[in-house]
PDB file of C-alpha atoms in Angstrom:
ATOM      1  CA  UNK A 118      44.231  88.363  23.503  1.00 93.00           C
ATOM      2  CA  UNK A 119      43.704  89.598  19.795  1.00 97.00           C
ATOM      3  CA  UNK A 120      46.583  89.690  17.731  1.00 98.00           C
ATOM      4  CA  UNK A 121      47.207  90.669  14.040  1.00 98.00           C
ATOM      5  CA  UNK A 122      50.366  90.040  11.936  1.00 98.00           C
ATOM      6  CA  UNK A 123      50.738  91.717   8.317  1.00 98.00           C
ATOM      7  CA  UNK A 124      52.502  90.045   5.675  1.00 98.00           C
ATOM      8  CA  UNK A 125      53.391  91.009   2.299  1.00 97.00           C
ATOM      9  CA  UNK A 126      56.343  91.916   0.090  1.00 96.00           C
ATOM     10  CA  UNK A 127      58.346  94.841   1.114  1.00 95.00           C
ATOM     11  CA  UNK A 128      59.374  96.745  -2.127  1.00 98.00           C
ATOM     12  CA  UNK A 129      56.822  97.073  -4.668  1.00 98.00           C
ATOM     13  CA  UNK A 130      57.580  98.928  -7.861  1.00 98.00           C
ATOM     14  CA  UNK A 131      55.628 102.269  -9.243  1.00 97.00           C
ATOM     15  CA  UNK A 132      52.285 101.474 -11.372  1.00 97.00           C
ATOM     16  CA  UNK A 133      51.845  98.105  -9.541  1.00 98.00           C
ATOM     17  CA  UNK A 134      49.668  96.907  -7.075  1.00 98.00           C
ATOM     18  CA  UNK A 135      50.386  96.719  -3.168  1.00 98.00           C
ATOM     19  CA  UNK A 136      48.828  93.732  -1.530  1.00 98.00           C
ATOM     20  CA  UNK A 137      49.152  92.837   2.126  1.00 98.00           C
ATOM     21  CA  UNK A 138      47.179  90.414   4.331  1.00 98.00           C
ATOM     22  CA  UNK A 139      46.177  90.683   7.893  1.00 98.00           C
ATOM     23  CA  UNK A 140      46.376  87.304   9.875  1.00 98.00           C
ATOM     24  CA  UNK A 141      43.753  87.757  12.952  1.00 98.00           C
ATOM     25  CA  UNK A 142      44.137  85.382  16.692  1.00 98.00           C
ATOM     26  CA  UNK A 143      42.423  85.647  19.041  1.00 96.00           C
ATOM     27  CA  UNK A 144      39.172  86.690  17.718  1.00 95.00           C
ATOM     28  CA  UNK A 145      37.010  86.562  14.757  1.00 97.00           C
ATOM     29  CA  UNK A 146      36.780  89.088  12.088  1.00 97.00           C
ATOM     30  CA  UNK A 147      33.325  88.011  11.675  1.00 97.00           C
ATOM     31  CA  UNK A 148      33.091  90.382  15.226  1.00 96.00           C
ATOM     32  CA  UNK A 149      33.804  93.963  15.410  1.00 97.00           C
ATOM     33  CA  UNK A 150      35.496  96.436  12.425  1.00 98.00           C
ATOM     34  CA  UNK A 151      38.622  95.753  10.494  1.00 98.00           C
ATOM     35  CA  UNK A 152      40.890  98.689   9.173  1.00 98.00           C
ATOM     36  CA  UNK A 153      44.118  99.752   7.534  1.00 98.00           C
ATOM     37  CA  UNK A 154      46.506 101.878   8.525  1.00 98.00           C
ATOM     38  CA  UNK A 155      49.623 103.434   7.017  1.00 98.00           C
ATOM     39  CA  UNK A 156      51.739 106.056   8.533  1.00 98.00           C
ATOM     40  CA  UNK A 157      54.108 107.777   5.449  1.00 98.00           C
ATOM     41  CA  UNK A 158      57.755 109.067   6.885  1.00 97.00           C
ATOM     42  CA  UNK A 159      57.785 111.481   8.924  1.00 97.00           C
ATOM     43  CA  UNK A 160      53.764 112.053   9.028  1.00 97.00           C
ATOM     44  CA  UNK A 161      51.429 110.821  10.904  1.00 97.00           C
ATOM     45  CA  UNK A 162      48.903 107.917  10.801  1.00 98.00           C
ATOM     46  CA  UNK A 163      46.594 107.722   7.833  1.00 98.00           C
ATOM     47  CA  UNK A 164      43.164 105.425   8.112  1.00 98.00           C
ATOM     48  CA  UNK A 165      42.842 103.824   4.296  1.00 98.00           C
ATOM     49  CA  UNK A 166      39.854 101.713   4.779  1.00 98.00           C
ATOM     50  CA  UNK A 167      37.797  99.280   7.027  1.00 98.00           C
ATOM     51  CA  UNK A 168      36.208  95.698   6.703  1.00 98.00           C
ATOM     52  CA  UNK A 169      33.002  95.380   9.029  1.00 98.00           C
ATOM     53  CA  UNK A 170      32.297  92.088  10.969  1.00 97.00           C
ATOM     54  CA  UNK A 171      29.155  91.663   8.164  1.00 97.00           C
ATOM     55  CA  UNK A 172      31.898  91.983   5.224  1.00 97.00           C
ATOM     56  CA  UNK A 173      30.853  95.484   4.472  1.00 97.00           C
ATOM     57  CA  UNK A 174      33.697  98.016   3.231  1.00 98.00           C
ATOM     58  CA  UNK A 175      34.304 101.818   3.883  1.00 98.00           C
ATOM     59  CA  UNK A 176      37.550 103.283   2.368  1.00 98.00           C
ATOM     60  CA  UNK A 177      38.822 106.870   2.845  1.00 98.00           C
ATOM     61  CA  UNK A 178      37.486 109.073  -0.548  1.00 97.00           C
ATOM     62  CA  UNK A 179      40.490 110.110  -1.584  1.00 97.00           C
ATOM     63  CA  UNK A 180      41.891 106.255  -2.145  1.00 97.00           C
ATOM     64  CA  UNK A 181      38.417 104.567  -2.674  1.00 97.00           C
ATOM     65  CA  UNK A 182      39.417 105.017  -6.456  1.00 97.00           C
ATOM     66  CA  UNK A 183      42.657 102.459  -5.637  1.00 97.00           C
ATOM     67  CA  UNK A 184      42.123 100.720  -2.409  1.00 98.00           C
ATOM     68  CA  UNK A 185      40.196  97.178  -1.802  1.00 98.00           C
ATOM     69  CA  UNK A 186      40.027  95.665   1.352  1.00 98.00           C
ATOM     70  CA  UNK A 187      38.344  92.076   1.066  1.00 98.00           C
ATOM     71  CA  UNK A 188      38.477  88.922   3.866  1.00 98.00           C
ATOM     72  CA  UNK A 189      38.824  85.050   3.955  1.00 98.00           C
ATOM     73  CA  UNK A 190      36.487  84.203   6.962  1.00 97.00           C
ATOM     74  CA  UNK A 191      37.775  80.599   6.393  1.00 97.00           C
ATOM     75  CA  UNK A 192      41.839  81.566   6.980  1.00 98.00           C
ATOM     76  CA  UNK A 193      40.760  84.442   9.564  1.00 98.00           C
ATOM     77  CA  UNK A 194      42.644  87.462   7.065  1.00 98.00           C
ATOM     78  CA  UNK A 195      41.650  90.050   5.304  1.00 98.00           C
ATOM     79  CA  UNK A 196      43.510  92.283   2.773  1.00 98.00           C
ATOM     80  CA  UNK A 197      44.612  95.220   1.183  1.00 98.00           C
ATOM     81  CA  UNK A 198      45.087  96.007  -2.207  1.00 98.00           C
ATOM     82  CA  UNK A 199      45.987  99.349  -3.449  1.00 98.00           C
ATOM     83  CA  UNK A 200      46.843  99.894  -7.203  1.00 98.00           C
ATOM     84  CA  UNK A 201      48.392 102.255  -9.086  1.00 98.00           C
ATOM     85  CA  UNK A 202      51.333 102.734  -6.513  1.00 98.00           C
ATOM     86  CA  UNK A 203      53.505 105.443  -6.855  1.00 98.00           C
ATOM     87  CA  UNK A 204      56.621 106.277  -4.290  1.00 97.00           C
ATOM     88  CA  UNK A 205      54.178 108.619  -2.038  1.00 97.00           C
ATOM     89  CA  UNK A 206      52.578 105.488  -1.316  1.00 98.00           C
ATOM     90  CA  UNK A 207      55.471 104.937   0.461  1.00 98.00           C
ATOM     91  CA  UNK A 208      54.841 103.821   4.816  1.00 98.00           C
ATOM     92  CA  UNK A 209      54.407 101.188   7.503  1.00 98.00           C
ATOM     93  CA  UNK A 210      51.495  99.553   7.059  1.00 98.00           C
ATOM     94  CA  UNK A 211      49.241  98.381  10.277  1.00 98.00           C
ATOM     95  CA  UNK A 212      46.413  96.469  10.138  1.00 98.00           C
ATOM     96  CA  UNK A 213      44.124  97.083  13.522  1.00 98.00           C
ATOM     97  CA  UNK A 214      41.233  96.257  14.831  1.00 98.00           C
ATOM     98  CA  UNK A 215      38.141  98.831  16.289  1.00 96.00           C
ATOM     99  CA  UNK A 216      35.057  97.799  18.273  1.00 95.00           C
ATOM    100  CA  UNK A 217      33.502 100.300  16.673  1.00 94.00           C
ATOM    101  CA  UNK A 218      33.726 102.133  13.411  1.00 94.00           C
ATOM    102  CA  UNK A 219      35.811 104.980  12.774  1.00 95.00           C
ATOM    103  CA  UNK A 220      38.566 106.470  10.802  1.00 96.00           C
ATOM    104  CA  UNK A 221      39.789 107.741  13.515  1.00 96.00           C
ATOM    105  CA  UNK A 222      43.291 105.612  13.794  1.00 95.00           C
ATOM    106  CA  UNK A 223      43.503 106.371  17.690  1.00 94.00           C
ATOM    107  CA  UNK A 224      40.234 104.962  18.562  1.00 95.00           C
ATOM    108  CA  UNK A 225      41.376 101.316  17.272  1.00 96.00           C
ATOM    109  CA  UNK A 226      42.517  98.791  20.570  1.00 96.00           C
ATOM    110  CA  UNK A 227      44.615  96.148  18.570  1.00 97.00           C
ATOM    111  CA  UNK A 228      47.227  96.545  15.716  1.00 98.00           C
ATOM    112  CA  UNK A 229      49.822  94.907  14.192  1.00 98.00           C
ATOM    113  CA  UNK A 230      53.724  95.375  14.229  1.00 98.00           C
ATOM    114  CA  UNK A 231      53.067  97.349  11.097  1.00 98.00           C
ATOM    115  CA  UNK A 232      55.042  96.297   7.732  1.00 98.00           C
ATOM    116  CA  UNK A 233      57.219  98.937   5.684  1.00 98.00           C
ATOM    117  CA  UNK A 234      56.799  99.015   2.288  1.00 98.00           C
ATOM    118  CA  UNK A 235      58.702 100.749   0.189  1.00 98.00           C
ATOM    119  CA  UNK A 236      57.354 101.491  -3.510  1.00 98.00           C
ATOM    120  CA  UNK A 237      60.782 102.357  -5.644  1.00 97.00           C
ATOM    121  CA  UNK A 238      62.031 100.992  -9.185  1.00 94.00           C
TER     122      UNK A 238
END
């Protein structure tokens, strides 16, 4: 059974960076496609970016300018940072695993808890 946990700091404040890391069990992310997730209040679920089994990266064009997603093969994680926060940044945060790639958030068979993160001063 695959499982993913997200940790990471809760509040971050506006102009900073957001940085959360994925702990995988159960299976390798050197297998299979590694995204992130967020789902703002009151909307619905947004893909931000994937990590393939091979290390390769594929973020959604709108946040490629502020998103990096990179892995530790070694500790099983991989992470998200995304810079420049401002308050629309503002979600739960999943981390969730595809067998095949898409940015299609439905499509993916594991996930996380999620982690809120709230970007305030």
């Amino acid at each position: 059974q695959v499982q993913l946990q997200e940790s990471g700091p809760g509040l971050v404040k506006p102009s900073q960076t957001l940085s959360l890391t994925c702990t995988v069990s159960g299976g390798s992310i050197t297998t299979n496609y590694w995204s992130w997730i967020r789902q703002p209040p009151g909307k619905g679920l947004e893909w931000m970016g994937a990590i393939t089994y091979s290390g390769s990266t594929y973020y959604k064009p709108s946040l490629k300018s502020r998103t990096s997603i990179s892995r530790d093969t070694s500790k099983n994680q991989f992470t998200l940072q995304l810079s420049s926060v401002t308050p629309e940044d503002t979600a739960v945060y999943y981390c969730a695993r595809g067998e095949v790639f898409t940015t299609h958030p439905n499509e993916y068979d594991y996930w996380g808890q999620g982690t809120q993160v709230t970007v305030s001063s």
